[in-house]
PDB file of C-alpha atoms in Angstrom:
ATOM      1  CA  MET L  23     122.972   1.380  30.265  1.00 94.00           C
ATOM      2  CA  ARG L  24     122.562   3.068  26.904  1.00 97.00           C
ATOM      3  CA  LEU L  25     119.209   2.849  25.181  1.00 97.00           C
ATOM      4  CA  THR L  26     120.860   1.070  22.237  1.00 97.00           C
ATOM      5  CA  VAL L  27     122.016  -1.689  24.592  1.00 97.00           C
ATOM      6  CA  PHE L  28     118.595  -1.831  26.224  1.00 97.00           C
ATOM      7  CA  TRP L  29     116.789  -2.242  22.880  1.00 97.00           C
ATOM      8  CA  LYS L  30     119.314  -4.836  21.712  1.00 97.00           C
ATOM      9  CA  ARG L  31     118.670  -6.879  24.862  1.00 96.00           C
ATOM     10  CA  MET L  32     114.919  -6.510  24.383  1.00 97.00           C
ATOM     11  CA  ALA L  33     115.243  -7.727  20.780  1.00 97.00           C
ATOM     12  CA  ASP L  34     117.532 -10.585  21.813  1.00 95.00           C
ATOM     13  CA  HIS L  35     115.013 -11.808  24.375  1.00 95.00           C
ATOM     14  CA  PHE L  36     111.659 -11.101  22.715  1.00 95.00           C
ATOM     15  CA  GLY L  37     112.667 -11.089  19.064  1.00 96.00           C
ATOM     16  CA  SER L  38     113.064  -7.971  16.975  1.00 93.00           C
ATOM     17  CA  GLY L  39     109.441  -8.003  15.841  1.00 91.00           C
ATOM     18  CA  TYR L  40     107.865  -8.416  19.273  1.00 96.00           C
ATOM     19  CA  ALA L  41     110.171  -6.319  21.475  1.00 97.00           C
ATOM     20  CA  ASP L  42     108.557  -3.004  20.538  1.00 96.00           C
ATOM     21  CA  THR L  43     105.045  -4.438  20.744  1.00 97.00           C
ATOM     22  CA  PHE L  44     105.767  -5.748  24.240  1.00 97.00           C
ATOM     23  CA  ALA L  45     107.317  -2.416  25.244  1.00 98.00           C
ATOM     24  CA  ARG L  46     104.308  -0.497  23.924  1.00 98.00           C
ATOM     25  CA  ASP L  47     101.489  -2.731  25.204  1.00 97.00           C
ATOM     26  CA  HIS L  48     102.537  -4.592  28.372  1.00 97.00           C
ATOM     27  CA  VAL L  49     101.711  -2.575  31.507  1.00 98.00           C
ATOM     28  CA  MET L  50     103.748  -3.557  34.560  1.00 98.00           C
ATOM     29  CA  ALA L  51     102.866  -2.695  38.146  1.00 98.00           C
ATOM     30  CA  GLU L  52     106.601  -2.705  38.916  1.00 98.00           C
ATOM     31  CA  LEU L  53     106.987   0.263  36.564  1.00 98.00           C
ATOM     32  CA  GLY L  54     104.271   2.179  38.372  1.00 97.00           C
ATOM     33  CA  GLY L  55     101.530   0.904  36.083  1.00 98.00           C
ATOM     34  CA  ARG L  56     103.451   1.948  32.986  1.00 98.00           C
ATOM     35  CA  THR L  57     104.637   0.275  29.831  1.00 98.00           C
ATOM     36  CA  VAL L  58     108.351   0.147  29.002  1.00 98.00           C
ATOM     37  CA  HIS L  59     107.977   3.100  26.617  1.00 98.00           C
ATOM     38  CA  GLU L  60     106.054   5.123  29.193  1.00 98.00           C
ATOM     39  CA  ALA L  61     108.614   4.391  31.910  1.00 98.00           C
ATOM     40  CA  LEU L  62     111.528   5.400  29.691  1.00 98.00           C
ATOM     41  CA  ASN L  63     109.711   8.537  28.537  1.00 98.00           C
ATOM     42  CA  SER L  64     108.922   9.522  32.126  1.00 98.00           C
ATOM     43  CA  GLY L  65     112.583   9.421  33.144  1.00 97.00           C
ATOM     44  CA  TRP L  66     113.244   5.878  34.305  1.00 98.00           C
ATOM     45  CA  GLU L  67     116.810   4.753  33.645  1.00 98.00           C
ATOM     46  CA  ALA L  68     117.110   2.046  30.990  1.00 98.00           C
ATOM     47  CA  LYS L  69     119.032  -0.236  33.387  1.00 97.00           C
ATOM     48  CA  ASP L  70     116.214  -0.024  35.935  1.00 98.00           C
ATOM     49  CA  VAL L  71     113.556  -0.751  33.322  1.00 98.00           C
ATOM     50  CA  TRP L  72     115.626  -3.713  32.091  1.00 97.00           C
ATOM     51  CA  ARG L  73     115.861  -5.081  35.640  1.00 96.00           C
ATOM     52  CA  VAL L  74     112.070  -4.912  35.964  1.00 97.00           C
ATOM     53  CA  VAL L  75     111.573  -6.609  32.586  1.00 97.00           C
ATOM     54  CA  CYS L  76     114.007  -9.347  33.630  1.00 96.00           C
ATOM     55  CA  ALA L  77     112.227  -9.951  36.925  1.00 95.00           C
ATOM     56  CA  VAL L  78     108.682  -9.861  35.553  1.00 95.00           C
ATOM     57  CA  MET L  79     109.366 -11.902  32.430  1.00 95.00           C
ATOM     58  CA  ASN L  80     111.849 -14.364  33.991  1.00 88.00           C
ATOM     59  CA  VAL L  81     114.680 -13.445  31.641  1.00 92.00           C
ATOM     60  CA  PRO L  82     117.434 -16.043  32.077  1.00 87.00           C
ATOM     61  CA  GLY L  83     120.497 -14.953  34.013  1.00 84.00           C
ATOM     62  CA  GLU L  84     122.793 -15.214  31.007  1.00 81.00           C
ATOM     63  CA  LYS L  85     120.705 -12.591  29.180  1.00 80.00           C
ATOM     64  CA  ARG L  86     120.592 -10.105  32.058  1.00 81.00           C
TER      65      ARG L  86
END
């Protein structure tokens, strides 16, 4: 998954104004105690981060 697709999906689910705030502030145990930004910056693949976000935040199947 390209980062542009990842960020579009984040914006579609959380809203364009909140997606970055969520990605910057919400620490998830499933990402090794990292935020979305930290996980991506440490080498996690965007598709894997998206899967974690979907699972943790109960993203509906049609948005996955």
